[in-house]
Amino acid sequence: TDEIMQQEIRPLVAVDIIEQLHRQFAILSGGRGKDGAPIITFPEFAGFSEIPDDDFLNVVTYLTSIPSLEAASIGFIIIIDRRRDKWSAVKASLTRIAGAFPGNLQLVFVLRPSRFIQRAIADIGIKLYRDDFKMKVPIIMLNSVSDLHGYIDKSQLTRELGGTLEYGHSQWIHHRTAIENFAMTVKTTAQMLQTFGTDLAETELPNDVQCTEELLSSHTDHHSKLKDELKLAVKQGATLLTCIREPVTRSANSKLSPDELENVATVERLLAQLDETEKAFDQFWTKHHLKLEQCLQLRHFEHDFREVKLTLDNLMETQAGFADIGDSVTRVENLLKEQKHLEEKGQEPLEKAQSLALHGEQLIQNNHYAVDSIRPKCVELRRICDDFTNETKKKYDILGKSLELHKQLDKASQWCEAGIYLLASQAVDKCQSQEGAETALVEIEKFLVTAKEHQLSNPKEFYNQFDMILTPEIKANAQRIVQKLEDVQEMFDKRQVSLKKLAAKQTRPVQPVAPHPESSPKRASPKITRPAAQENTSYHFQVRSYVQHKYFETGLIEKCISKSQGHIINELIETERVYVEELQSIIEGYASEMDNPNLVHLIPSALQNKKEILFGNLPEIYYFHNRIFLKEIEHCIENPELLARCFLKRKEDLQIYEKYCQNKPRSEALWRQCGDSIFFQECQRKLDHKLSLDAYLLKPVQRITKYQLLLKEMLKCSKNSEGTAELEEALATVLDIIKSVNDSMHQIAITGYEGDVGELGKLLMQGSFNVWTDHKKGHNKVKDLARFKPMQRHLFLYTKMLLFCKKREENTDGHEKTASYSFKNSLKMSTVGITENVKGDNKKFEIWYNGREEVYIIQASSVELKNTWISEIRKVLTGQLEACR
């Protein structure tokens, strides 16, 4: 069969001589001699001498080609059955066989004619013509089949020769035809696979998405068809094998003849060859298909890259066009709005670029063949995104300084005008008396104090602060105003000298007049001032008592040991790495195991489909820290001054902790219900954790507070250095995040409000106060009671609404108290007014509503808290006024 597969010229097969085989003048019954020699039988055939030589040679050649080479090398045994024929037929048979038999001969048995005369003639003839037959092997003349049995076992002879060997000529022809057809099928299939494999290997990868998709589809369809051909071929071979083995399957006493066993071996060998061919082709196809898929991924990536790159280039070009820093407050504010619009416009392409870069990194991690093409594009996308972000920040910084400069210049100009007006309004005749001179001096001193409020006490220093952004036009304007400031100051100095001389001429002692306390300068500290009640948020949130004992790493705030910046950076990085590992263990060891089919039976019913409640957005926090934040702060090892920028740059990203903390009460309630289940115990055992899951779910809350402690330590080590301002801003950013989280934790506890708090705008402040109310419409007794009996109210200040709630605390299942806020009243910010001081109490302020129909007197716990709330409310009202304008 292997020779058949390899020969270029098609060999002789059964289907070519099917008619000659059916005549049955020679058969290969499958019997063997004692030494394994194959037996070819020439049965009695009336027209044997009339068979054409070509037909005889084809049949004999075909029969001798069927046994294995090993069996054929032993030599064939020929049995010529001429019992019913004449000596002439015997002679003709021997002559034809001697002249045309293509194989090696071992023995020739002749069953001589049974009639007496013909037998006698045969005996004489064989003696006379033996040498004429040209046979080098013995020719044994037999009188009967019983004599034949002395040479060949009955089990190797057919029934016609007195044996027991089962032989059906039609079935034999059918098997031979099927085997050869199957061999040809195997050969054809192998050639088809080889041709297809060659075509695949020589295929050039397309350069665009459409052609790649078409090529992938075409190759996949062709592959599917070839696989179907393979399946049909295997099915054909299996069916053929079953047919050959059918006698054994039908009867346990039956045995296959050696030829049939060789047929079985041939089919099995062909099936094995088919299997090996299929495996080799599958391996090649898998590699080729993967390459085509990766090629398609690459073409999509390149297409998306070109589109995103074009958008980003246009964005950067637009940004580069924003070179103007403004020449007035109004102009700068408009520029800031334009910059904000550009930033918002750029968010979508920036997100697409970051997503595409992330996709590219995933392709690289998946061993894409075009790593050298993908990696530079990812680097380019991230570079452009960083350039845009950094340039945007620079624009905001410059415009912010420009706005501050122009505001200061406007204030300075207004101050000069007010000073000139004051000097002009002081009547000369009134200043001639001591009392008049002293009064004028007090007026001047009070006015000069206001110079400090406008940072105008040192014009040169003020001028130098903005030197980096001064254009020639702005510089000229600034110089003009600074000169004007000096001139006005000189005028005041001269007036003070004159007035002091007039006051000194009088004999009576002059009583010094100090400025009124309320007129004393109130210069804001450069650091962000916070209410005392809210400063605690820098270490822990004030929502619910669970925060006060188990949510935070105790003892950190008491650490007063002085550390170098390097030590603090190392501590931050090491704890960040541990934090990331702990988050990973939670996700892989608990959250992922909830989808494990082997553990699903251990999960309590109360926990089914509630993974997001238990873990919140923990995967999002892990992804941010593992892929982004950890890598960025690791870059600060050599450059500690870059640490503050990491926090400032990721201010928006760190807001993910707000969502996590808002979900924490729901998570805790679910844990209390299911925490003792076998599922969690099994997960903890696999992880070899000493603490249970709830302890690890506290890690994010602990981590966000850890940052502000480390930033404070950094500030201690960098006093009066260049990076101090950025560190203070970074610390303020983290504190703002903690405050935002704290406020949002309070917000979710509001009950009874029928609207959607999400529609009230951003939550700016929240806190508890004493509140008195005064309604013009209503009974006098109610008004009197309201004036003297304060109510405890928790206020929530939004950009659109001010909510009044009543705080309630309830025990939950024997656990810590839970705060809730019952809604009582609300005021639209568009219709409120505010008064700063109420009846001399510097802790109170007044909010009035609807033209003072309703008045709310609010008392804070400290002056600082009151001032912070007033400042925030005024910002809201000012913003509304600007919007109306």
Coordinates of N, CA and C in Angstrom, one line a residue, residues 878-885:
T878 N -22.4 83.4 44.2 CA -21.6 84.2 43.2 C -21.7 83.5 41.9
G879 N -21.5 82.1 41.9 CA -21.6 81.4 40.7 C -22.9 81.5 40.0
Q880 N -24.0 81.5 40.8 CA -25.4 81.7 40.2 C -25.5 83.0 39.6
L881 N -24.9 84.0 40.3 CA -25.0 85.4 39.8 C -24.3 85.5 38.4
E882 N -23.1 84.9 38.4 CA -22.3 84.9 37.1 C -23.0 84.2 36.0
A883 N -23.7 83.1 36.4 CA -24.5 82.4 35.4 C -25.6 83.2 34.8
C884 N -26.3 83.9 35.7 CA -27.4 84.8 35.2 C -26.8 85.9 34.3
R885 N -25.7 86.5 34.7 CA -25.1 87.5 33.8 C -24.7 86.9 32.5

